[in-house]
Amino acid sequence: MTEQTKITALDNGPYLVKGPVVVTDAEGNEFRVERETIALCRCGGSTTKPFCDGTHSKAGFRAAERAVREEEEGQG
C-alpha cells in the first residue's frame, strides 16, 4: 500500500506536509526535501520560502477561519 500524504493547517502557523511530496516553484524547479514532514509558509514572511522559518509568530500572523464541514454548509 502506498503511503498517503497528509496536509495539516496549524492554527496561525504553517501547513505541515507529512508523507511523500515533490515541491516545485512556478518554473518547475524542484526544492530539495529531505524530511518526512515539512512545514510550508502560509504567512508570506518566511525568508526560506516556500518553507516556514517561524516568522509567522514574530509577525503576528492570524489565519483565516477554519474550513466549513460539509454538513454545516447547507444550514443557515
PDB file of N, CA, C and O in Angstrom:
ATOM      1  N   MET A   1       0.836  -1.184   0.000  1.00  0.00           N
ATOM      2  CA  MET A   1       0.000   0.000   0.000  1.00  0.00           C
ATOM      3  C   MET A   1       0.882   1.250   0.000  1.00  0.00           C
ATOM      4  O   MET A   1       1.842   1.348   0.744  1.00  0.00           O
ATOM      5  N   THR A   2       0.556   2.228  -0.818  1.00  0.00           N
ATOM      6  CA  THR A   2       1.307   3.459  -0.937  1.00  0.00           C
ATOM      7  C   THR A   2       0.993   4.391   0.231  1.00  0.00           C
ATOM      8  O   THR A   2      -0.154   4.528   0.631  1.00  0.00           O
ATOM      9  N   GLU A   3       2.047   5.024   0.762  1.00  0.00           N
ATOM     10  CA  GLU A   3       1.851   5.966   1.863  1.00  0.00           C
ATOM     11  C   GLU A   3       1.075   7.188   1.380  1.00  0.00           C
ATOM     12  O   GLU A   3       1.334   7.727   0.306  1.00  0.00           O
ATOM     13  N   GLN A   4       0.104   7.607   2.174  1.00  0.00           N
ATOM     14  CA  GLN A   4      -0.726   8.753   1.824  1.00  0.00           C
ATOM     15  C   GLN A   4      -0.103  10.025   2.379  1.00  0.00           C
ATOM     16  O   GLN A   4       0.398  10.057   3.499  1.00  0.00           O
ATOM     17  N   THR A   5      -0.132  11.110   1.608  1.00  0.00           N
ATOM     18  CA  THR A   5       0.370  12.393   2.054  1.00  0.00           C
ATOM     19  C   THR A   5      -0.742  13.127   2.784  1.00  0.00           C
ATOM     20  O   THR A   5      -1.882  13.148   2.328  1.00  0.00           O
ATOM     21  N   LYS A   6      -0.403  13.747   3.917  1.00  0.00           N
ATOM     22  CA  LYS A   6      -1.387  14.469   4.712  1.00  0.00           C
ATOM     23  C   LYS A   6      -0.911  15.904   4.897  1.00  0.00           C
ATOM     24  O   LYS A   6       0.245  16.139   5.263  1.00  0.00           O
ATOM     25  N   ILE A   7      -1.808  16.876   4.675  1.00  0.00           N
ATOM     26  CA  ILE A   7      -1.502  18.296   4.871  1.00  0.00           C
ATOM     27  C   ILE A   7      -2.377  18.807   6.002  1.00  0.00           C
ATOM     28  O   ILE A   7      -3.598  18.674   5.957  1.00  0.00           O
ATOM     29  N   THR A   8      -1.736  19.401   7.025  1.00  0.00           N
ATOM     30  CA  THR A   8      -2.450  19.921   8.180  1.00  0.00           C
ATOM     31  C   THR A   8      -2.145  21.407   8.330  1.00  0.00           C
ATOM     32  O   THR A   8      -0.972  21.797   8.395  1.00  0.00           O
ATOM     33  N   ALA A   9      -3.175  22.233   8.391  1.00  0.00           N
ATOM     34  CA  ALA A   9      -3.002  23.666   8.632  1.00  0.00           C
ATOM     35  C   ALA A   9      -2.947  23.887  10.139  1.00  0.00           C
ATOM     36  O   ALA A   9      -3.896  23.573  10.849  1.00  0.00           O
ATOM     37  N   LEU A  10      -1.833  24.395  10.628  1.00  0.00           N
ATOM     38  CA  LEU A  10      -1.697  24.681  12.049  1.00  0.00           C
ATOM     39  C   LEU A  10      -2.350  26.023  12.374  1.00  0.00           C
ATOM     40  O   LEU A  10      -2.332  26.944  11.548  1.00  0.00           O
ATOM     41  N   ASP A  11      -2.908  26.151  13.561  1.00  0.00           N
ATOM     42  CA  ASP A  11      -3.500  27.420  13.978  1.00  0.00           C
ATOM     43  C   ASP A  11      -2.450  28.518  13.905  1.00  0.00           C
ATOM     44  O   ASP A  11      -1.403  28.438  14.552  1.00  0.00           O
ATOM     45  N   ASN A  12      -2.722  29.541  13.106  1.00  0.00           N
ATOM     46  CA  ASN A  12      -1.837  30.700  12.967  1.00  0.00           C
ATOM     47  C   ASN A  12      -0.390  30.318  12.681  1.00  0.00           C
ATOM     48  O   ASN A  12       0.545  30.976  13.142  1.00  0.00           O
ATOM     49  N   GLY A  13      -0.220  29.244  11.935  1.00  0.00           N
ATOM     50  CA  GLY A  13       1.117  28.766  11.600  1.00  0.00           C
ATOM     51  C   GLY A  13       1.154  28.178  10.203  1.00  0.00           C
ATOM     52  O   GLY A  13       0.280  28.442   9.384  1.00  0.00           O
ATOM     53  N   PRO A  14       2.161  27.369   9.933  1.00  0.00           N
ATOM     54  CA  PRO A  14       2.363  26.833   8.588  1.00  0.00           C
ATOM     55  C   PRO A  14       1.450  25.648   8.263  1.00  0.00           C
ATOM     56  O   PRO A  14       0.706  25.169   9.117  1.00  0.00           O
ATOM     57  N   TYR A  15       1.553  25.206   7.028  1.00  0.00           N
ATOM     58  CA  TYR A  15       0.973  23.931   6.627  1.00  0.00           C
ATOM     59  C   TYR A  15       2.026  22.868   6.904  1.00  0.00           C
ATOM     60  O   TYR A  15       3.169  23.011   6.465  1.00  0.00           O
ATOM     61  N   LEU A  16       1.664  21.824   7.632  1.00  0.00           N
ATOM     62  CA  LEU A  16       2.564  20.695   7.810  1.00  0.00           C
ATOM     63  C   LEU A  16       2.210  19.653   6.770  1.00  0.00           C
ATOM     64  O   LEU A  16       1.049  19.264   6.637  1.00  0.00           O
ATOM     65  N   VAL A  17       3.203  19.214   6.021  1.00  0.00           N
ATOM     66  CA  VAL A  17       3.010  18.218   4.973  1.00  0.00           C
ATOM     67  C   VAL A  17       3.786  16.978   5.390  1.00  0.00           C
ATOM     68  O   VAL A  17       5.009  17.016   5.524  1.00  0.00           O
ATOM     69  N   LYS A  18       3.064  15.878   5.590  1.00  0.00           N
ATOM     70  CA  LYS A  18       3.685  14.626   6.017  1.00  0.00           C
ATOM     71  C   LYS A  18       3.457  13.567   4.940  1.00  0.00           C
ATOM     72  O   LYS A  18       2.332  13.343   4.521  1.00  0.00           O
ATOM     73  N   GLY A  19       4.531  12.953   4.534  1.00  0.00           N
ATOM     74  CA  GLY A  19       4.437  11.916   3.523  1.00  0.00           C
ATOM     75  C   GLY A  19       5.219  12.297   2.284  1.00  0.00           C
ATOM     76  O   GLY A  19       5.810  13.371   2.210  1.00  0.00           O
ATOM     77  N   PRO A  20       5.202  11.430   1.297  1.00  0.00           N
ATOM     78  CA  PRO A  20       5.969  11.694   0.077  1.00  0.00           C
ATOM     79  C   PRO A  20       5.418  12.900  -0.677  1.00  0.00           C
ATOM     80  O   PRO A  20       4.214  13.022  -0.871  1.00  0.00           O
ATOM     81  N   VAL A  21       6.310  13.809  -1.045  1.00  0.00           N
ATOM     82  CA  VAL A  21       5.895  15.017  -1.750  1.00  0.00           C
ATOM     83  C   VAL A  21       7.063  15.557  -2.579  1.00  0.00           C
ATOM     84  O   VAL A  21       8.223  15.391  -2.220  1.00  0.00           O
ATOM     85  N   VAL A  22       6.726  16.170  -3.701  1.00  0.00           N
ATOM     86  CA  VAL A  22       7.697  16.887  -4.524  1.00  0.00           C
ATOM     87  C   VAL A  22       7.259  18.346  -4.512  1.00  0.00           C
ATOM     88  O   VAL A  22       6.113  18.663  -4.846  1.00  0.00           O
ATOM     89  N   VAL A  23       8.158  19.241  -4.108  1.00  0.00           N
ATOM     90  CA  VAL A  23       7.848  20.667  -4.050  1.00  0.00           C
ATOM     91  C   VAL A  23       8.567  21.350  -5.202  1.00  0.00           C
ATOM     92  O   VAL A  23       9.787  21.220  -5.346  1.00  0.00           O
ATOM     93  N   THR A  24       7.807  22.076  -6.036  1.00  0.00           N
ATOM     94  CA  THR A  24       8.388  22.782  -7.179  1.00  0.00           C
ATOM     95  C   THR A  24       7.988  24.253  -7.142  1.00  0.00           C
ATOM     96  O   THR A  24       6.959  24.619  -6.578  1.00  0.00           O
ATOM     97  N   ASP A  25       8.813  25.088  -7.784  1.00  0.00           N
ATOM     98  CA  ASP A  25       8.472  26.500  -7.906  1.00  0.00           C
ATOM     99  C   ASP A  25       7.640  26.714  -9.171  1.00  0.00           C
ATOM    100  O   ASP A  25       7.300  25.747  -9.875  1.00  0.00           O
ATOM    101  N   ALA A  26       7.314  27.958  -9.480  1.00  0.00           N
ATOM    102  CA  ALA A  26       6.457  28.274 -10.623  1.00  0.00           C
ATOM    103  C   ALA A  26       7.068  27.877 -11.963  1.00  0.00           C
ATOM    104  O   ALA A  26       6.350  27.676 -12.938  1.00  0.00           O
ATOM    105  N   GLU A  27       8.383  27.731 -11.997  1.00  0.00           N
ATOM    106  CA  GLU A  27       9.062  27.343 -13.231  1.00  0.00           C
ATOM    107  C   GLU A  27       9.313  25.843 -13.322  1.00  0.00           C
ATOM    108  O   GLU A  27       9.902  25.369 -14.280  1.00  0.00           O
ATOM    109  N   GLY A  28       8.871  25.102 -12.299  1.00  0.00           N
ATOM    110  CA  GLY A  28       9.029  23.654 -12.308  1.00  0.00           C
ATOM    111  C   GLY A  28      10.314  23.151 -11.674  1.00  0.00           C
ATOM    112  O   GLY A  28      10.586  21.954 -11.692  1.00  0.00           O
ATOM    113  N   ASN A  29      11.114  24.065 -11.112  1.00  0.00           N
ATOM    114  CA  ASN A  29      12.343  23.663 -10.431  1.00  0.00           C
ATOM    115  C   ASN A  29      11.996  23.016  -9.094  1.00  0.00           C
ATOM    116  O   ASN A  29      11.183  23.552  -8.344  1.00  0.00           O
ATOM    117  N   GLU A  30      12.625  21.891  -8.802  1.00  0.00           N
ATOM    118  CA  GLU A  30      12.330  21.172  -7.561  1.00  0.00           C
ATOM    119  C   GLU A  30      13.151  21.693  -6.392  1.00  0.00           C
ATOM    120  O   GLU A  30      14.324  22.017  -6.545  1.00  0.00           O
ATOM    121  N   PHE A  31      12.492  21.811  -5.234  1.00  0.00           N
ATOM    122  CA  PHE A  31      13.177  22.112  -3.982  1.00  0.00           C
ATOM    123  C   PHE A  31      13.597  20.786  -3.369  1.00  0.00           C
ATOM    124  O   PHE A  31      12.852  19.807  -3.426  1.00  0.00           O
ATOM    125  N   ARG A  32      14.730  20.761  -2.765  1.00  0.00           N
ATOM    126  CA  ARG A  32      15.224  19.552  -2.117  1.00  0.00           C
ATOM    127  C   ARG A  32      14.459  19.332  -0.811  1.00  0.00           C
ATOM    128  O   ARG A  32      14.420  20.215   0.045  1.00  0.00           O
ATOM    129  N   VAL A  33      13.833  18.169  -0.667  1.00  0.00           N
ATOM    130  CA  VAL A  33      13.080  17.822   0.537  1.00  0.00           C
ATOM    131  C   VAL A  33      13.715  16.576   1.137  1.00  0.00           C
ATOM    132  O   VAL A  33      13.725  15.522   0.518  1.00  0.00           O
ATOM    133  N   GLU A  34      14.264  16.721   2.352  1.00  0.00           N
ATOM    134  CA  GLU A  34      14.994  15.623   2.976  1.00  0.00           C
ATOM    135  C   GLU A  34      14.285  15.043   4.187  1.00  0.00           C
ATOM    136  O   GLU A  34      14.747  14.079   4.764  1.00  0.00           O
ATOM    137  N   ARG A  35      13.171  15.629   4.592  1.00  0.00           N
ATOM    138  CA  ARG A  35      12.475  15.165   5.793  1.00  0.00           C
ATOM    139  C   ARG A  35      11.152  14.522   5.436  1.00  0.00           C
ATOM    140  O   ARG A  35      10.576  14.804   4.389  1.00  0.00           O
ATOM    141  N   GLU A  36      10.656  13.697   6.340  1.00  0.00           N
ATOM    142  CA  GLU A  36       9.355  13.062   6.142  1.00  0.00           C
ATOM    143  C   GLU A  36       8.223  14.075   6.319  1.00  0.00           C
ATOM    144  O   GLU A  36       7.184  13.980   5.684  1.00  0.00           O
ATOM    145  N   THR A  37       8.437  15.071   7.191  1.00  0.00           N
ATOM    146  CA  THR A  37       7.445  16.128   7.412  1.00  0.00           C
ATOM    147  C   THR A  37       8.105  17.468   7.158  1.00  0.00           C
ATOM    148  O   THR A  37       9.194  17.739   7.663  1.00  0.00           O
ATOM    149  N   ILE A  38       7.440  18.312   6.351  1.00  0.00           N
ATOM    150  CA  ILE A  38       7.952  19.654   6.090  1.00  0.00           C
ATOM    151  C   ILE A  38       6.883  20.674   6.472  1.00  0.00           C
ATOM    152  O   ILE A  38       5.693  20.351   6.547  1.00  0.00           O
ATOM    153  N   ALA A  39       7.310  21.899   6.732  1.00  0.00           N
ATOM    154  CA  ALA A  39       6.399  22.993   7.062  1.00  0.00           C
ATOM    155  C   ALA A  39       6.471  24.026   5.948  1.00  0.00           C
ATOM    156  O   ALA A  39       7.550  24.536   5.632  1.00  0.00           O
ATOM    157  N   LEU A  40       5.321  24.317   5.342  1.00  0.00           N
ATOM    158  CA  LEU A  40       5.249  25.296   4.266  1.00  0.00           C
ATOM    159  C   LEU A  40       4.679  26.605   4.792  1.00  0.00           C
ATOM    160  O   LEU A  40       3.666  26.622   5.483  1.00  0.00           O
ATOM    161  N   CYS A  41       5.325  27.710   4.438  1.00  0.00           N
ATOM    162  CA  CYS A  41       4.923  29.039   4.887  1.00  0.00           C
ATOM    163  C   CYS A  41       3.532  29.387   4.368  1.00  0.00           C
ATOM    164  O   CYS A  41       3.195  29.114   3.228  1.00  0.00           O
ATOM    165  N   ARG A  42       2.736  29.996   5.230  1.00  0.00           N
ATOM    166  CA  ARG A  42       1.447  30.485   4.785  1.00  0.00           C
ATOM    167  C   ARG A  42       1.247  31.943   5.165  1.00  0.00           C
ATOM    168  O   ARG A  42       0.287  32.566   4.763  1.00  0.00           O
ATOM    169  N   CYS A  43       2.212  32.537   5.898  1.00  0.00           N
ATOM    170  CA  CYS A  43       2.084  33.950   6.279  1.00  0.00           C
ATOM    171  C   CYS A  43       2.696  34.873   5.230  1.00  0.00           C
ATOM    172  O   CYS A  43       2.407  36.058   5.198  1.00  0.00           O
ATOM    173  N   GLY A  44       3.577  34.332   4.384  1.00  0.00           N
ATOM    174  CA  GLY A  44       4.219  35.132   3.346  1.00  0.00           C
ATOM    175  C   GLY A  44       5.503  35.811   3.796  1.00  0.00           C
ATOM    176  O   GLY A  44       6.171  36.455   3.001  1.00  0.00           O
ATOM    177  N   GLY A  45       5.870  35.675   5.074  1.00  0.00           N
ATOM    178  CA  GLY A  45       7.028  36.385   5.590  1.00  0.00           C
ATOM    179  C   GLY A  45       8.309  35.592   5.696  1.00  0.00           C
ATOM    180  O   GLY A  45       9.351  36.152   6.033  1.00  0.00           O
ATOM    181  N   SER A  46       8.276  34.322   5.410  1.00  0.00           N
ATOM    182  CA  SER A  46       9.457  33.476   5.566  1.00  0.00           C
ATOM    183  C   SER A  46      10.580  33.898   4.625  1.00  0.00           C
ATOM    184  O   SER A  46      10.339  34.247   3.468  1.00  0.00           O
ATOM    185  N   THR A  47      11.803  33.837   5.119  1.00  0.00           N
ATOM    186  CA  THR A  47      12.966  34.115   4.269  1.00  0.00           C
ATOM    187  C   THR A  47      13.453  32.845   3.580  1.00  0.00           C
ATOM    188  O   THR A  47      14.395  32.898   2.793  1.00  0.00           O
ATOM    189  N   THR A  48      12.808  31.711   3.885  1.00  0.00           N
ATOM    190  CA  THR A  48      13.185  30.432   3.274  1.00  0.00           C
ATOM    191  C   THR A  48      12.014  29.855   2.481  1.00  0.00           C
ATOM    192  O   THR A  48      11.858  28.642   2.413  1.00  0.00           O
ATOM    193  N   LYS A  49      11.177  30.730   1.901  1.00  0.00           N
ATOM    194  CA  LYS A  49      10.012  30.271   1.145  1.00  0.00           C
ATOM    195  C   LYS A  49      10.414  29.225   0.122  1.00  0.00           C
ATOM    196  O   LYS A  49      11.474  29.364  -0.473  1.00  0.00           O
ATOM    197  N   PRO A  50       9.623  28.240  -0.100  1.00  0.00           N
ATOM    198  CA  PRO A  50       8.251  28.067   0.371  1.00  0.00           C
ATOM    199  C   PRO A  50       8.169  27.461   1.766  1.00  0.00           C
ATOM    200  O   PRO A  50       7.097  27.202   2.268  1.00  0.00           O
ATOM    201  N   PHE A  51       9.332  27.252   2.409  1.00  0.00           N
ATOM    202  CA  PHE A  51       9.341  26.607   3.711  1.00  0.00           C
ATOM    203  C   PHE A  51       9.186  27.631   4.833  1.00  0.00           C
ATOM    204  O   PHE A  51       9.555  28.795   4.682  1.00  0.00           O
ATOM    205  N   CYS A  52       8.642  27.195   5.943  1.00  0.00           N
ATOM    206  CA  CYS A  52       8.419  28.046   7.109  1.00  0.00           C
ATOM    207  C   CYS A  52       9.724  28.243   7.871  1.00  0.00           C
ATOM    208  O   CYS A  52      10.487  27.300   8.053  1.00  0.00           O
ATOM    209  N   ASP A  53       9.964  29.487   8.326  1.00  0.00           N
ATOM    210  CA  ASP A  53      11.130  29.756   9.177  1.00  0.00           C
ATOM    211  C   ASP A  53      10.723  30.313  10.544  1.00  0.00           C
ATOM    212  O   ASP A  53      11.559  30.782  11.296  1.00  0.00           O
ATOM    213  N   GLY A  54       9.415  30.271  10.845  1.00  0.00           N
ATOM    214  CA  GLY A  54       8.935  30.736  12.139  1.00  0.00           C
ATOM    215  C   GLY A  54       8.552  32.199  12.184  1.00  0.00           C
ATOM    216  O   GLY A  54       8.137  32.706  13.221  1.00  0.00           O
ATOM    217  N   THR A  55       8.677  32.918  11.069  1.00  0.00           N
ATOM    218  CA  THR A  55       8.358  34.347  11.028  1.00  0.00           C
ATOM    219  C   THR A  55       6.924  34.631  11.424  1.00  0.00           C
ATOM    220  O   THR A  55       6.624  35.690  11.983  1.00  0.00           O
ATOM    221  N   HIS A  56       6.003  33.698  11.167  1.00  0.00           N
ATOM    222  CA  HIS A  56       4.588  33.921  11.478  1.00  0.00           C
ATOM    223  C   HIS A  56       4.377  34.311  12.940  1.00  0.00           C
ATOM    224  O   HIS A  56       3.533  35.142  13.237  1.00  0.00           O
ATOM    225  N   SER A  57       5.166  33.749  13.843  1.00  0.00           N
ATOM    226  CA  SER A  57       4.986  34.049  15.267  1.00  0.00           C
ATOM    227  C   SER A  57       5.476  35.458  15.601  1.00  0.00           C
ATOM    228  O   SER A  57       4.891  36.130  16.440  1.00  0.00           O
ATOM    229  N   LYS A  58       6.517  35.922  14.931  1.00  0.00           N
ATOM    230  CA  LYS A  58       7.030  37.277  15.152  1.00  0.00           C
ATOM    231  C   LYS A  58       6.156  38.325  14.485  1.00  0.00           C
ATOM    232  O   LYS A  58       6.035  39.446  14.963  1.00  0.00           O
ATOM    233  N   ALA A  59       5.539  37.960  13.347  1.00  0.00           N
ATOM    234  CA  ALA A  59       4.731  38.904  12.569  1.00  0.00           C
ATOM    235  C   ALA A  59       3.292  38.988  13.051  1.00  0.00           C
ATOM    236  O   ALA A  59       2.531  39.826  12.579  1.00  0.00           O
ATOM    237  N   GLY A  60       2.903  38.113  13.968  1.00  0.00           N
ATOM    238  CA  GLY A  60       1.523  38.129  14.462  1.00  0.00           C
ATOM    239  C   GLY A  60       0.527  37.599  13.451  1.00  0.00           C
ATOM    240  O   GLY A  60      -0.625  38.028  13.416  1.00  0.00           O
ATOM    241  N   PHE A  61       0.958  36.658  12.623  1.00  0.00           N
ATOM    242  CA  PHE A  61       0.071  36.085  11.594  1.00  0.00           C
ATOM    243  C   PHE A  61      -1.161  35.464  12.222  1.00  0.00           C
ATOM    244  O   PHE A  61      -1.085  34.746  13.209  1.00  0.00           O
ATOM    245  N   ARG A  62      -2.313  35.774  11.656  1.00  0.00           N
ATOM    246  CA  ARG A  62      -3.583  35.184  12.078  1.00  0.00           C
ATOM    247  C   ARG A  62      -4.228  34.545  10.856  1.00  0.00           C
ATOM    248  O   ARG A  62      -4.480  35.210   9.863  1.00  0.00           O
ATOM    249  N   ALA A  63      -4.490  33.258  10.959  1.00  0.00           N
ATOM    250  CA  ALA A  63      -5.065  32.506   9.848  1.00  0.00           C
ATOM    251  C   ALA A  63      -6.539  32.829   9.664  1.00  0.00           C
ATOM    252  O   ALA A  63      -7.206  33.303  10.591  1.00  0.00           O
ATOM    253  N   ALA A  64      -7.043  32.569   8.485  1.00  0.00           N
ATOM    254  CA  ALA A  64      -8.466  32.723   8.199  1.00  0.00           C
ATOM    255  C   ALA A  64      -9.243  31.678   8.993  1.00  0.00           C
ATOM    256  O   ALA A  64      -8.674  30.793   9.621  1.00  0.00           O
ATOM    257  N   GLU A  65     -10.558  31.780   8.934  1.00  0.00           N
ATOM    258  CA  GLU A  65     -11.402  30.823   9.651  1.00  0.00           C
ATOM    259  C   GLU A  65     -11.125  29.403   9.190  1.00  0.00           C
ATOM    260  O   GLU A  65     -10.593  29.173   8.114  1.00  0.00           O
ATOM    261  N   ARG A  66     -11.566  28.468   9.990  1.00  0.00           N
ATOM    262  CA  ARG A  66     -11.394  27.050   9.667  1.00  0.00           C
ATOM    263  C   ARG A  66     -12.308  26.650   8.510  1.00  0.00           C
ATOM    264  O   ARG A  66     -13.290  27.315   8.225  1.00  0.00           O
ATOM    265  N   ALA A  67     -11.978  25.547   7.897  1.00  0.00           N
ATOM    266  CA  ALA A  67     -12.801  25.014   6.818  1.00  0.00           C
ATOM    267  C   ALA A  67     -14.176  24.642   7.355  1.00  0.00           C
ATOM    268  O   ALA A  67     -14.324  24.202   8.488  1.00  0.00           O
ATOM    269  N   VAL A  68     -15.184  24.833   6.538  1.00  0.00           N
ATOM    270  CA  VAL A  68     -16.555  24.501   6.919  1.00  0.00           C
ATOM    271  C   VAL A  68     -16.803  23.036   6.598  1.00  0.00           C
ATOM    272  O   VAL A  68     -16.499  22.569   5.508  1.00  0.00           O
ATOM    273  N   ARG A  69     -17.348  22.320   7.552  1.00  0.00           N
ATOM    274  CA  ARG A  69     -17.670  20.904   7.322  1.00  0.00           C
ATOM    275  C   ARG A  69     -18.861  20.817   6.376  1.00  0.00           C
ATOM    276  O   ARG A  69     -19.737  21.664   6.381  1.00  0.00           O
ATOM    277  N   GLU A  70     -18.888  19.757   5.571  1.00  0.00           N
ATOM    278  CA  GLU A  70     -19.936  19.578   4.574  1.00  0.00           C
ATOM    279  C   GLU A  70     -21.337  19.658   5.168  1.00  0.00           C
ATOM    280  O   GLU A  70     -22.218  20.287   4.611  1.00  0.00           O
ATOM    281  N   GLU A  71     -21.564  19.031   6.329  1.00  0.00           N
ATOM    282  CA  GLU A  71     -22.906  19.012   6.909  1.00  0.00           C
ATOM    283  C   GLU A  71     -23.350  20.392   7.389  1.00  0.00           C
ATOM    284  O   GLU A  71     -24.516  20.649   7.566  1.00  0.00           O
ATOM    285  N   GLU A  72     -22.412  21.338   7.574  1.00  0.00           N
ATOM    286  CA  GLU A  72     -22.742  22.683   8.020  1.00  0.00           C
ATOM    287  C   GLU A  72     -23.060  23.618   6.856  1.00  0.00           C
ATOM    288  O   GLU A  72     -23.664  24.647   7.035  1.00  0.00           O
ATOM    289  N   GLU A  73     -22.604  23.294   5.648  1.00  0.00           N
ATOM    290  CA  GLU A  73     -22.731  24.182   4.502  1.00  0.00           C
ATOM    291  C   GLU A  73     -24.155  24.537   4.153  1.00  0.00           C
ATOM    292  O   GLU A  73     -24.459  25.667   3.810  1.00  0.00           O
ATOM    293  N   GLY A  74     -25.082  23.594   4.242  1.00  0.00           N
ATOM    294  CA  GLY A  74     -26.467  23.838   3.845  1.00  0.00           C
ATOM    295  C   GLY A  74     -27.316  24.481   4.908  1.00  0.00           C
ATOM    296  O   GLY A  74     -28.456  24.845   4.665  1.00  0.00           O
ATOM    297  N   GLN A  75     -26.785  24.650   6.101  1.00  0.00           N
ATOM    298  CA  GLN A  75     -27.549  25.222   7.199  1.00  0.00           C
ATOM    299  C   GLN A  75     -27.366  26.735   7.254  1.00  0.00           C
ATOM    300  O   GLN A  75     -26.340  27.249   6.901  1.00  0.00           O
ATOM    301  N   GLY A  76     -28.383  27.442   7.739  1.00  0.00           N
ATOM    302  CA  GLY A  76     -28.139  28.879   7.922  1.00  0.00           C
ATOM    303  C   GLY A  76     -29.303  29.698   7.774  1.00  0.00           C
ATOM    304  O   GLY A  76     -30.252  29.964   7.380  1.00  0.00           O
TER     305      GLY A  76
END
